[in-house]
CSV table of C-alpha atoms and ligand atoms in Angstrom, one decimal:
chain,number,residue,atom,x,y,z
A,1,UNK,CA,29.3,69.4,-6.7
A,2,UNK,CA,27.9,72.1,-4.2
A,3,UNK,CA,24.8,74.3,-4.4
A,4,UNK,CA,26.4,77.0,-5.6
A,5,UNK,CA,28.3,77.1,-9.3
A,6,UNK,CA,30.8,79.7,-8.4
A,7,UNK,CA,31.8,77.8,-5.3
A,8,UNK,CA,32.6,74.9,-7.8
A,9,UNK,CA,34.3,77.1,-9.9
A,10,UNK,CA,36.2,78.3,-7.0
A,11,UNK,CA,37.1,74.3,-6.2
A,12,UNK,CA,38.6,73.4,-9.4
A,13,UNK,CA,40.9,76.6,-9.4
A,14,UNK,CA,42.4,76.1,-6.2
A,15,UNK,CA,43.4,72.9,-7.3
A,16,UNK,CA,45.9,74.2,-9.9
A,17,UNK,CA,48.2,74.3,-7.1
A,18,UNK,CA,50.5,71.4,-6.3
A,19,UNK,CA,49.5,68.8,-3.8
A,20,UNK,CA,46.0,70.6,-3.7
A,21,UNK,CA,43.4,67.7,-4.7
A,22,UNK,CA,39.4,68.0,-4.7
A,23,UNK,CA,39.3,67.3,-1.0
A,24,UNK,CA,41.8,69.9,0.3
A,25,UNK,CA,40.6,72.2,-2.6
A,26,UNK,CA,36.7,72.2,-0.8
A,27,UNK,CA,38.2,72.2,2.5
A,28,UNK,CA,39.9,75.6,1.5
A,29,UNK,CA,37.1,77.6,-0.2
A,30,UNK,CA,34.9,76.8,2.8
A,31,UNK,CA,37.4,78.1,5.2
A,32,UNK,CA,37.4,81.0,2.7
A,33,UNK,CA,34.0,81.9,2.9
A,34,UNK,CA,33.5,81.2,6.5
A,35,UNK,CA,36.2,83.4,7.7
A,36,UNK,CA,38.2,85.0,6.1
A,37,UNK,CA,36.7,87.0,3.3
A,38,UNK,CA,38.4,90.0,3.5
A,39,UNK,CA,42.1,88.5,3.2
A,40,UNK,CA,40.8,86.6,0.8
A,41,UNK,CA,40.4,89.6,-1.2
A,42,UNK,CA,43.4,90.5,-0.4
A,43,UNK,CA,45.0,87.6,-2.2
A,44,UNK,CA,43.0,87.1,-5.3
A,45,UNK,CA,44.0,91.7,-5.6
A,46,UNK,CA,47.7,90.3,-5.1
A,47,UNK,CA,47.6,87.2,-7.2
A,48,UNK,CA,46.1,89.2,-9.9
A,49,UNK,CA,48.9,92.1,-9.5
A,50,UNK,CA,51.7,89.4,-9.3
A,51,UNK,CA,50.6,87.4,-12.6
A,52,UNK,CA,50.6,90.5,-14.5
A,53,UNK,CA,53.6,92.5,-12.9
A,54,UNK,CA,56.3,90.2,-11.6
A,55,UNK,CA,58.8,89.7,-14.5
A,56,UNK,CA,62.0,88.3,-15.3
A,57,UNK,CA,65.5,89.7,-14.5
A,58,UNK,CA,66.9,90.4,-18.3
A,59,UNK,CA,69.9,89.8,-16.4
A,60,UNK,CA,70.0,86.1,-15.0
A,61,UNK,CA,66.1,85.5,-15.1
A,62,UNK,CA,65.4,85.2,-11.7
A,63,UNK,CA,61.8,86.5,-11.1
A,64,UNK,CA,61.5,90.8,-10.1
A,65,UNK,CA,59.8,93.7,-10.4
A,66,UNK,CA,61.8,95.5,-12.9
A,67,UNK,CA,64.3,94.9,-15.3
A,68,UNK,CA,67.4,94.1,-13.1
A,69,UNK,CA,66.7,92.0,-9.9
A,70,UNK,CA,67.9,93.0,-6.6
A,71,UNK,CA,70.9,90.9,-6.8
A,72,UNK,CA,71.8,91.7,-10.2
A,73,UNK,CA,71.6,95.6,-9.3
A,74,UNK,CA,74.4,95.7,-6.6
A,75,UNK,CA,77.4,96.7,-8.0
A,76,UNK,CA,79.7,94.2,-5.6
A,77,UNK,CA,77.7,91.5,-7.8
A,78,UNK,CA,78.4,93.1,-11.3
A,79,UNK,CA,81.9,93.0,-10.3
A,80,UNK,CA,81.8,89.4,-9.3
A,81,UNK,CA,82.9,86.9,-12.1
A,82,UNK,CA,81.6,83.6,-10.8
A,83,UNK,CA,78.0,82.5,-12.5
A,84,UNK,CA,76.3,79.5,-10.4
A,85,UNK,CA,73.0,78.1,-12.8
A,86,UNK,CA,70.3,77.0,-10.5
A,87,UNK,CA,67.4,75.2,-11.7
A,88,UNK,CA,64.7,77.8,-9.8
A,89,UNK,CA,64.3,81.0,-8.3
A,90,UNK,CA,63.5,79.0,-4.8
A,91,UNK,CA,67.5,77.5,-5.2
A,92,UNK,CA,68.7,81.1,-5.3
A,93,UNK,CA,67.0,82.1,-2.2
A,94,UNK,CA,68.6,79.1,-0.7
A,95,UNK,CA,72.4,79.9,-1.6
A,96,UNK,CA,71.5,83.7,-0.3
A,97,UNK,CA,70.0,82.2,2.5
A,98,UNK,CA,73.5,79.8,3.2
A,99,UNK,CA,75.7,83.4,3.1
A,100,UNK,CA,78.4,82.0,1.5
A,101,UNK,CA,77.9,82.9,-2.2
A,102,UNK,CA,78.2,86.3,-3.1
A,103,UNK,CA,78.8,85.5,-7.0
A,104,UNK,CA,76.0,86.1,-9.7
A,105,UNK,CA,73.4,83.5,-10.9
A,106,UNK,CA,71.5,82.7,-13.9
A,107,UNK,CA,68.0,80.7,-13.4
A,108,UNK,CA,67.0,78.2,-15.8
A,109,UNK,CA,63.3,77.8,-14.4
A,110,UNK,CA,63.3,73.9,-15.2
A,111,UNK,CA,65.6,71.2,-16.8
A,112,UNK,CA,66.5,70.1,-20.2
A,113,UNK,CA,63.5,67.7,-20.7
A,114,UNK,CA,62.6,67.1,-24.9
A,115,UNK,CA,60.0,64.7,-23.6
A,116,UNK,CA,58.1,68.2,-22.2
A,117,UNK,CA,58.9,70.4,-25.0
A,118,UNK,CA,61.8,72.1,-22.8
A,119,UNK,CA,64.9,72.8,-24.6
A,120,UNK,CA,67.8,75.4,-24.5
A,121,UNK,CA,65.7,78.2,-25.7
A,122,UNK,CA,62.7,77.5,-22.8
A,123,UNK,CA,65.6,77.3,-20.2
A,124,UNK,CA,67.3,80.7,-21.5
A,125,UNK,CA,70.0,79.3,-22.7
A,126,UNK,CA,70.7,81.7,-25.9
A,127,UNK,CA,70.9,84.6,-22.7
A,128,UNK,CA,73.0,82.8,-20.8
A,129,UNK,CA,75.1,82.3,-24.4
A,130,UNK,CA,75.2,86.0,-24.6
A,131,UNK,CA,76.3,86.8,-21.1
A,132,UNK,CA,79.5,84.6,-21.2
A,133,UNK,CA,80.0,85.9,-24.1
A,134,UNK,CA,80.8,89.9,-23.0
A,135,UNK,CA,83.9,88.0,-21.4
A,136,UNK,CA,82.7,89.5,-17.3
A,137,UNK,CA,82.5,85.7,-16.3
A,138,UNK,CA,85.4,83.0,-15.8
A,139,UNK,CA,83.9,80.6,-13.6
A,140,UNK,CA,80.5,78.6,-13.9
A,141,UNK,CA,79.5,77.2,-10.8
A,142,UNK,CA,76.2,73.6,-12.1
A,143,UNK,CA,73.8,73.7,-9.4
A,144,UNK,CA,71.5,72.2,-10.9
A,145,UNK,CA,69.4,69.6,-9.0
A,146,UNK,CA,71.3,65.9,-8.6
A,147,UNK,CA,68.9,63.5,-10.5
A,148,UNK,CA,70.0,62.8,-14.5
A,149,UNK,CA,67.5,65.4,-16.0
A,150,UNK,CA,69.5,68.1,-13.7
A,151,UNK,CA,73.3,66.4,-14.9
A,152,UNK,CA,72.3,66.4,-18.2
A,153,UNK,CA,71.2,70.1,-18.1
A,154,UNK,CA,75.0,71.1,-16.3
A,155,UNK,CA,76.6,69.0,-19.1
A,156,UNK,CA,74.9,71.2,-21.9
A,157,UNK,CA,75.3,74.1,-19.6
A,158,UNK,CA,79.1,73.4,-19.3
A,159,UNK,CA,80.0,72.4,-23.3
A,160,UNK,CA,78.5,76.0,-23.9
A,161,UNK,CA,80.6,77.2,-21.2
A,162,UNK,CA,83.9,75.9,-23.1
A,163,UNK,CA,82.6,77.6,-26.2
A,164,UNK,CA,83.3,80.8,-24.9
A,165,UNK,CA,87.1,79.0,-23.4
A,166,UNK,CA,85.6,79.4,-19.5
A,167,UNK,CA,87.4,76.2,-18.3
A,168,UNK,CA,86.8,76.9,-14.6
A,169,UNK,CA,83.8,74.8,-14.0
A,170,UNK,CA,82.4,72.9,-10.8
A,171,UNK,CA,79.5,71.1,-9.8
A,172,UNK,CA,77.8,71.6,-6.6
A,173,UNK,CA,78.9,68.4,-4.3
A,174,UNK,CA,76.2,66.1,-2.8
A,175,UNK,CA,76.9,64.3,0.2
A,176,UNK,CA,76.3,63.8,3.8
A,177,UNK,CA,73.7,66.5,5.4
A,178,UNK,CA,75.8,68.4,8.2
A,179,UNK,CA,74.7,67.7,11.8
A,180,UNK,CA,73.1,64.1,10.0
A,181,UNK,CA,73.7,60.4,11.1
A,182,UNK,CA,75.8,58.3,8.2
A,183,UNK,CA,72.9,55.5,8.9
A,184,UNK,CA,69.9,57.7,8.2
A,185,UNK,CA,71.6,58.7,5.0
A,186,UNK,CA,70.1,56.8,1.8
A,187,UNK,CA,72.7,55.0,-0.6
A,188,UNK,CA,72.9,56.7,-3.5
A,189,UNK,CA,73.9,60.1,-1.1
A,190,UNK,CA,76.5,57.9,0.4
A,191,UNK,CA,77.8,56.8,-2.8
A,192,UNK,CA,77.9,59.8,-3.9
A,193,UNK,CA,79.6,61.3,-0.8
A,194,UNK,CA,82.1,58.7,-0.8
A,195,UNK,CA,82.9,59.2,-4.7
A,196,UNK,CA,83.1,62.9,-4.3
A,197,UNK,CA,85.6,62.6,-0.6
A,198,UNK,CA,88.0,65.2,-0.2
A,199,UNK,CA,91.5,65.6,1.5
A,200,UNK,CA,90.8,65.5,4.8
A,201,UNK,CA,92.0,69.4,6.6
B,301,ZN,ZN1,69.0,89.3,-12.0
């Protein structure tokens, strides 16, 4: 506890963030306060703006500031018929990041997980039922994240898929980092890697 009751206040609220605990929470509204008021300002003006403003793409759900993202609203895009289902917006910035995937996505925000109360409608699924079914899409690309929650989710993901006859389905492979040392590599990767080997070109 401090002297002051807003500071506290200030304290716990920081700590919503991840990773942020009471220590690093203090050690943040003191450096705050000390010097930088202004921006500080600044970013309780933007977080309030962001929270109420920033919305999600009707399109594939990936966060914007209208209806249509920026990705959904190029036309090369629309045109494009591959889907790849991420888990988070953060994973599409990756791929468009990579420059190598010029297809259209569709953002889950999560994984199945009934333990949490997330099912298909909390990960969008009913929109993603409608969008295969205008017939624009003929091949699903699962990125979901590699762990079982994240497999389970591209399993659903793909039996919905099959529904609406898209058999062209692929899973993102996980393997061996590029520019990465075999030895450094832990085992499950390596199995992985070596269940997942390719003709050699
Ligand atoms: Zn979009």
């Amino acid at each position: 506890m401090t002297a002051s009751v807003q500071l506290d206040k200030l304290i716990k609220a920081l700590q919503i963030q991840p990773g942020v605990g009471p220590r690093s929470a203090t050690r943040i509204a003191y450096h705050l306060l000390d010097r930088r008021r202004t921006d500080a300002v600044e970013l309780g003006q933007l977080l309030v703006s962001a929270m109420h403003n920033i919305k999600l793409c009707r399109c594939c759900r990936n966060y914007c500031d209208d209806d249509l993202c920026r990705i959904c609203k190029s036309p090369e895009r629309q045109q494009s018929k591959q889907l790849c289902v991420v888990e988070s917006p953060s994973d599409v910035e990756a791929f468009e990041q990579s420059n190598n995937y010029f297809g259209r996505y569709f953002v889950l925000h999560g994984h199945l997980s009934p333990i949490d109360g997330i099912g298909a409608n909390e990960l969008g699924l009913p929109l993603l039922d409608e969008l295969l079914a205008q017939g624009t899409i003929d091949e699903i690309i699962l990125a979901t994240n590699p762990t079982v929650e994240g497999d389970a989710t591209a399993s659903f993901i793909a039996s919905i898929a099959l529904r609406h006859n898209i058999t062209n389905i692929t899973k993102i492979a996980s393997g061996v980092p590029i520019g990465g040392e075999l030895d450094n590599v832990d085992q499950k990767t390596l199995a992985s890697s070596l269940q997942n080997r390719r003709p050699f070109k």
